[in-house]
CSV table of C-alpha atoms in Angstrom, one decimal:
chain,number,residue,atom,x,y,z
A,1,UNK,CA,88.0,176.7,168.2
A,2,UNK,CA,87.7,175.5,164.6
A,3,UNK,CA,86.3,178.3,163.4
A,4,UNK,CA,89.4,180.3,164.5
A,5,UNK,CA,92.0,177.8,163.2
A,6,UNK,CA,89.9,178.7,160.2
A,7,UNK,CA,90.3,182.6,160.3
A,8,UNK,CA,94.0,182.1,161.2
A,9,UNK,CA,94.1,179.3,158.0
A,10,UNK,CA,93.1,182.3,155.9
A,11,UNK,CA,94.6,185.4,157.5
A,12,UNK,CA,98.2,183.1,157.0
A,13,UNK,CA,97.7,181.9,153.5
A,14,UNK,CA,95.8,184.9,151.9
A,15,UNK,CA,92.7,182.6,151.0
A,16,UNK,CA,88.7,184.0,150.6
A,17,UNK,CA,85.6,182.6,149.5
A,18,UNK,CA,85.6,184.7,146.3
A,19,UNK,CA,84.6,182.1,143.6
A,20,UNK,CA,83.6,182.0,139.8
A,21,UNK,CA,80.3,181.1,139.3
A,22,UNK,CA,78.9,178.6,137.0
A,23,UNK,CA,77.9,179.6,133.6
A,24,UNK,CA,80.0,182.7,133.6
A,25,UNK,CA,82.2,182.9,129.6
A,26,UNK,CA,85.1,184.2,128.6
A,27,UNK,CA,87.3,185.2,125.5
A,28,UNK,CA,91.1,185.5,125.3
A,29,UNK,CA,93.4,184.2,123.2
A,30,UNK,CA,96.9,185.0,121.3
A,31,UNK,CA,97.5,187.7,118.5
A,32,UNK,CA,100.8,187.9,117.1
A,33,UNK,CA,103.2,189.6,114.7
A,34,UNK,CA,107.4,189.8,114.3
A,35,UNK,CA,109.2,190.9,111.3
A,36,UNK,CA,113.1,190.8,111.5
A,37,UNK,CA,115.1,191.7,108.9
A,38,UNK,CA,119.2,191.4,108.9
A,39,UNK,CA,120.7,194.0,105.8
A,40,UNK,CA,124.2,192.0,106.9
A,41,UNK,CA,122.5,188.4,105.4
A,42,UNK,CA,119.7,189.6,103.3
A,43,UNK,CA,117.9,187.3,105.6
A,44,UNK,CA,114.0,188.7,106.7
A,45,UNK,CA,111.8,186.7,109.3
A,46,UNK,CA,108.0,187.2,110.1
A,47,UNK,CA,105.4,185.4,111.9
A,48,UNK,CA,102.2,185.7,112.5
A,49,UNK,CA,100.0,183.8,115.3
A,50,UNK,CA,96.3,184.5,115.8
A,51,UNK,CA,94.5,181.8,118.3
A,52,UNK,CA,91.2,183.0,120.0
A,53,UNK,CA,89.8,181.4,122.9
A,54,UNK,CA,87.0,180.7,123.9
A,55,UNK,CA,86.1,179.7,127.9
A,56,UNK,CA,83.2,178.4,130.0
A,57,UNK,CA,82.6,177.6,133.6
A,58,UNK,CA,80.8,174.4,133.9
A,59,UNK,CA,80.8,174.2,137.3
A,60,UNK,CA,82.3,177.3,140.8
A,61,UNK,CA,85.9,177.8,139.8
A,62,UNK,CA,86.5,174.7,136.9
A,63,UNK,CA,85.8,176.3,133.6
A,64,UNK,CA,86.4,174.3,129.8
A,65,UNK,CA,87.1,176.2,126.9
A,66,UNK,CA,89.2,175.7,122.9
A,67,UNK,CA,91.1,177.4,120.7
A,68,UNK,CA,91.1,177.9,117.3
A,69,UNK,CA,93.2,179.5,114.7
A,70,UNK,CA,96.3,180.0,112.6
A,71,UNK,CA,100.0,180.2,112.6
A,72,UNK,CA,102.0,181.5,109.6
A,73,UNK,CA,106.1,181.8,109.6
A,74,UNK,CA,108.3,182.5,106.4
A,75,UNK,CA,112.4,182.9,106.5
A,76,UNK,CA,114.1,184.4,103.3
A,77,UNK,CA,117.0,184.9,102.6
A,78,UNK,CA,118.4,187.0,99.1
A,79,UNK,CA,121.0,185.0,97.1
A,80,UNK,CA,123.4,186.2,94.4
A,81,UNK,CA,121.9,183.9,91.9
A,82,UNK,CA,117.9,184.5,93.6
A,83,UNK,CA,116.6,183.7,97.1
A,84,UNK,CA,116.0,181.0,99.3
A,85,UNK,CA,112.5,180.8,101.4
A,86,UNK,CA,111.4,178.4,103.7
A,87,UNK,CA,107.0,178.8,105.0
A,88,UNK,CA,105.3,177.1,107.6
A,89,UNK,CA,101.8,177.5,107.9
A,90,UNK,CA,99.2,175.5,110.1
A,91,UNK,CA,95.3,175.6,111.4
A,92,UNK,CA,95.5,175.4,115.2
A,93,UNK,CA,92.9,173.5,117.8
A,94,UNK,CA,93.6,173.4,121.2
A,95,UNK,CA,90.8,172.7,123.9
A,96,UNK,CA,91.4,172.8,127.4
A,97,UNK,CA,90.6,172.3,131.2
A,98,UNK,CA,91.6,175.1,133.7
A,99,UNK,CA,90.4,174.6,137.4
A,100,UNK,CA,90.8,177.7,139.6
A,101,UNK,CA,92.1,178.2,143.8
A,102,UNK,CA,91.2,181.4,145.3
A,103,UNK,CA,94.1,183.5,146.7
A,104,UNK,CA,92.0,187.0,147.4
A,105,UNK,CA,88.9,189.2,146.5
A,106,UNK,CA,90.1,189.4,143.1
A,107,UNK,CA,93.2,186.7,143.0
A,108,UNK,CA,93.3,183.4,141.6
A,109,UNK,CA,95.7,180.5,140.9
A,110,UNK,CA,94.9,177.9,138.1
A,111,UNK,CA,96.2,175.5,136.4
A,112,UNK,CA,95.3,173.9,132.9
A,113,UNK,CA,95.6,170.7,131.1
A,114,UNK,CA,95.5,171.5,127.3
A,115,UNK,CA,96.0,169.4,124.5
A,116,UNK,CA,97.4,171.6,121.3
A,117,UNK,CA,97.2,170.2,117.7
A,118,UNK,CA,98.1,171.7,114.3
A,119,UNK,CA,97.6,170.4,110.7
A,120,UNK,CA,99.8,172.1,108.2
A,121,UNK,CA,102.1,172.2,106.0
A,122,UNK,CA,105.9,173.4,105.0
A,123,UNK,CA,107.1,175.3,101.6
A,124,UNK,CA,110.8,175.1,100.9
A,125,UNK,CA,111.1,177.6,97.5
A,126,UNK,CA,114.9,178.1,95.7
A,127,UNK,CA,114.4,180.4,93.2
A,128,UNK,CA,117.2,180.9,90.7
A,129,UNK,CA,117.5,182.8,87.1
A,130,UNK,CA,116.8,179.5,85.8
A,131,UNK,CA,113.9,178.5,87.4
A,132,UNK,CA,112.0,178.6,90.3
A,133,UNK,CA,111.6,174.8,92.6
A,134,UNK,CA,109.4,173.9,95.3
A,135,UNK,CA,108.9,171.2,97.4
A,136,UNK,CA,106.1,170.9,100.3
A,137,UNK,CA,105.5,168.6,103.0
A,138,UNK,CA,102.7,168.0,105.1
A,139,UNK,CA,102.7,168.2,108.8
A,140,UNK,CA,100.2,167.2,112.0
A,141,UNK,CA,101.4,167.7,116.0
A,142,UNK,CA,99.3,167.1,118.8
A,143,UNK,CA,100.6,167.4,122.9
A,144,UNK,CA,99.4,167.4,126.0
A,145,UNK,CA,100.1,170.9,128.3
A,146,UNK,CA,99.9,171.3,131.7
A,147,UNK,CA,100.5,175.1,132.8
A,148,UNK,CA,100.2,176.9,136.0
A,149,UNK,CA,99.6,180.8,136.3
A,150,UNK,CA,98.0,183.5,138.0
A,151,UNK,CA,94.4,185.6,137.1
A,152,UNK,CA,93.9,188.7,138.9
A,153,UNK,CA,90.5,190.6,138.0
A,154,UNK,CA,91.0,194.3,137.2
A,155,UNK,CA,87.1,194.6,137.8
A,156,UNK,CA,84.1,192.4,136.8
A,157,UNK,CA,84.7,192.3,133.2
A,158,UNK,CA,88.4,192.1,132.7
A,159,UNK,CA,91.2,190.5,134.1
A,160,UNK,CA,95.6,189.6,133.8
A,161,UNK,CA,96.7,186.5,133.8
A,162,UNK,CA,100.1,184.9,133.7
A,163,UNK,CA,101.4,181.5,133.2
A,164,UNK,CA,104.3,180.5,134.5
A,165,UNK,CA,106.2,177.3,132.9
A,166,UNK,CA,105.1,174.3,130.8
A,167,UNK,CA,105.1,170.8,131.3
A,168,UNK,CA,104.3,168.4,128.8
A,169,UNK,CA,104.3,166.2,125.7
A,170,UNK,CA,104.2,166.6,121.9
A,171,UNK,CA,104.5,164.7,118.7
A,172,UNK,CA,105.1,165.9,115.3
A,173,UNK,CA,105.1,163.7,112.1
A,174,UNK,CA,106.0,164.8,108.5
A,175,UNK,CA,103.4,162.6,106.0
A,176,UNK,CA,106.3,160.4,104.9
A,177,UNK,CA,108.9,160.6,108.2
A,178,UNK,CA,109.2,159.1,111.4
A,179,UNK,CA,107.2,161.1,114.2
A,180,UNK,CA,109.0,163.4,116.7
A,181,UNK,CA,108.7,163.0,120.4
A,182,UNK,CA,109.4,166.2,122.5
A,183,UNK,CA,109.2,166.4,126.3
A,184,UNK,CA,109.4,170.3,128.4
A,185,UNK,CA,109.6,171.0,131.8
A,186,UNK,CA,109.6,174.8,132.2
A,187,UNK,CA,109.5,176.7,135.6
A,188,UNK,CA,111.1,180.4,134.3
A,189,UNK,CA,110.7,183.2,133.8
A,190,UNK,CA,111.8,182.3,129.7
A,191,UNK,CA,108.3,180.8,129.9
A,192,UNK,CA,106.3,183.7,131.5
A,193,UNK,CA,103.0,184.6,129.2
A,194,UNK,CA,101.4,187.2,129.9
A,195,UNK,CA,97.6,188.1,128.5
A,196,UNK,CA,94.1,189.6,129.2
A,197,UNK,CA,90.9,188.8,128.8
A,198,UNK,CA,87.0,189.7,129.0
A,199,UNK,CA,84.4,188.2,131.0
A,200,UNK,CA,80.9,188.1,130.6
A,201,UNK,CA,80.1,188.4,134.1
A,202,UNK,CA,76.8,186.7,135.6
């Protein structure tokens, strides 16, 4: 009897006994790059994010991992008498827990408690025919992330995910201000990421 129960437990919710084995690494991460310019304001915008990741599964379905890297944004804007330009730039660390649920043969839901920092800094520039001031200010965040998703393996070596929302905490401080308190709850799809990645299957 409990064995069908069981069979009818799966058959109704789509569950299997697939599971990621212990040892077994991966690499992902985020790559990058906007450039917007508006001819209306004289106004251009780039940025540039580059944060690879790197993932292992200490134990069937519970894997650890970090990322490391570098974010880079500028906004300038041409004035009559020069330009304007505002850069932020930061080194980024961010390591992580992700424990997976099996949904099918190659399905899985996840969810993973990060905790993102940066260390940077920001570069106000006014540059006139006069002369040409600066000012800079340094900058530290650190948070806490929790974020659901979906994994579905293409085949043994690669694999889609998707996170869905964020939920968390995070604090940024200027050197010489007050720190920043920001709180996100996020179930939309305005939050949806979307990204691959390669396994080094076992």
């Amino acid at each position: 009897m409990k064995k069908v129960l069981l069979a009818g437990a799966i058959a109704l919710f789509g569950l299997s006994n697939a599971q990621i084995a212990k040892g077994t690494t991966y690499v992902s991460g985020t790559l990058s790059y906007s450039s917007t310019e508006n001819n209306n304001t004289d106004n251009k915008v780039n940025e540039l994010k580059l944060v690879p990741t790197v993932g292992y599964f200490v134990g069937t379905n519970l894997a650890v991992g970090v990322g490391v890297g570098y974010t880079n944004s500028s906004d300038k804007t041409e004035t009559a008498a020069g330009y304007d330009k505002f850069t932020k730039s930061a080194f980024v660390v961010e390591p992580f827990v992700r424990k997976y649920w099996t949904l099918g043969e190659k399905l899985y839901i996840f969810g993973q408690l990060s905790v993102p920092m940066e260390f940077g800094n920001d570069k106000n520039e006014v540059s006139t025919a006069a002369a040409t001031v600066s000012t800079k200010d340094k900058f530290n965040s650190f948070g806490v992330s929790i974020k659901p998703g979906l994994d579905y393996f293409l085949n043994k070596n690669w694999t889609i995910e998707a996170t869905i929302g964020d939920f968390g905490y995070s604090n940024f401080k200027y050197k010489e201000a007050k720190s920043v308190d920001n709180y996100r709850f996020g179930l939309d799809l305005a939050s949806v990421g979307i990204g691959v990645k390669y396994v080094f299957a076992k």
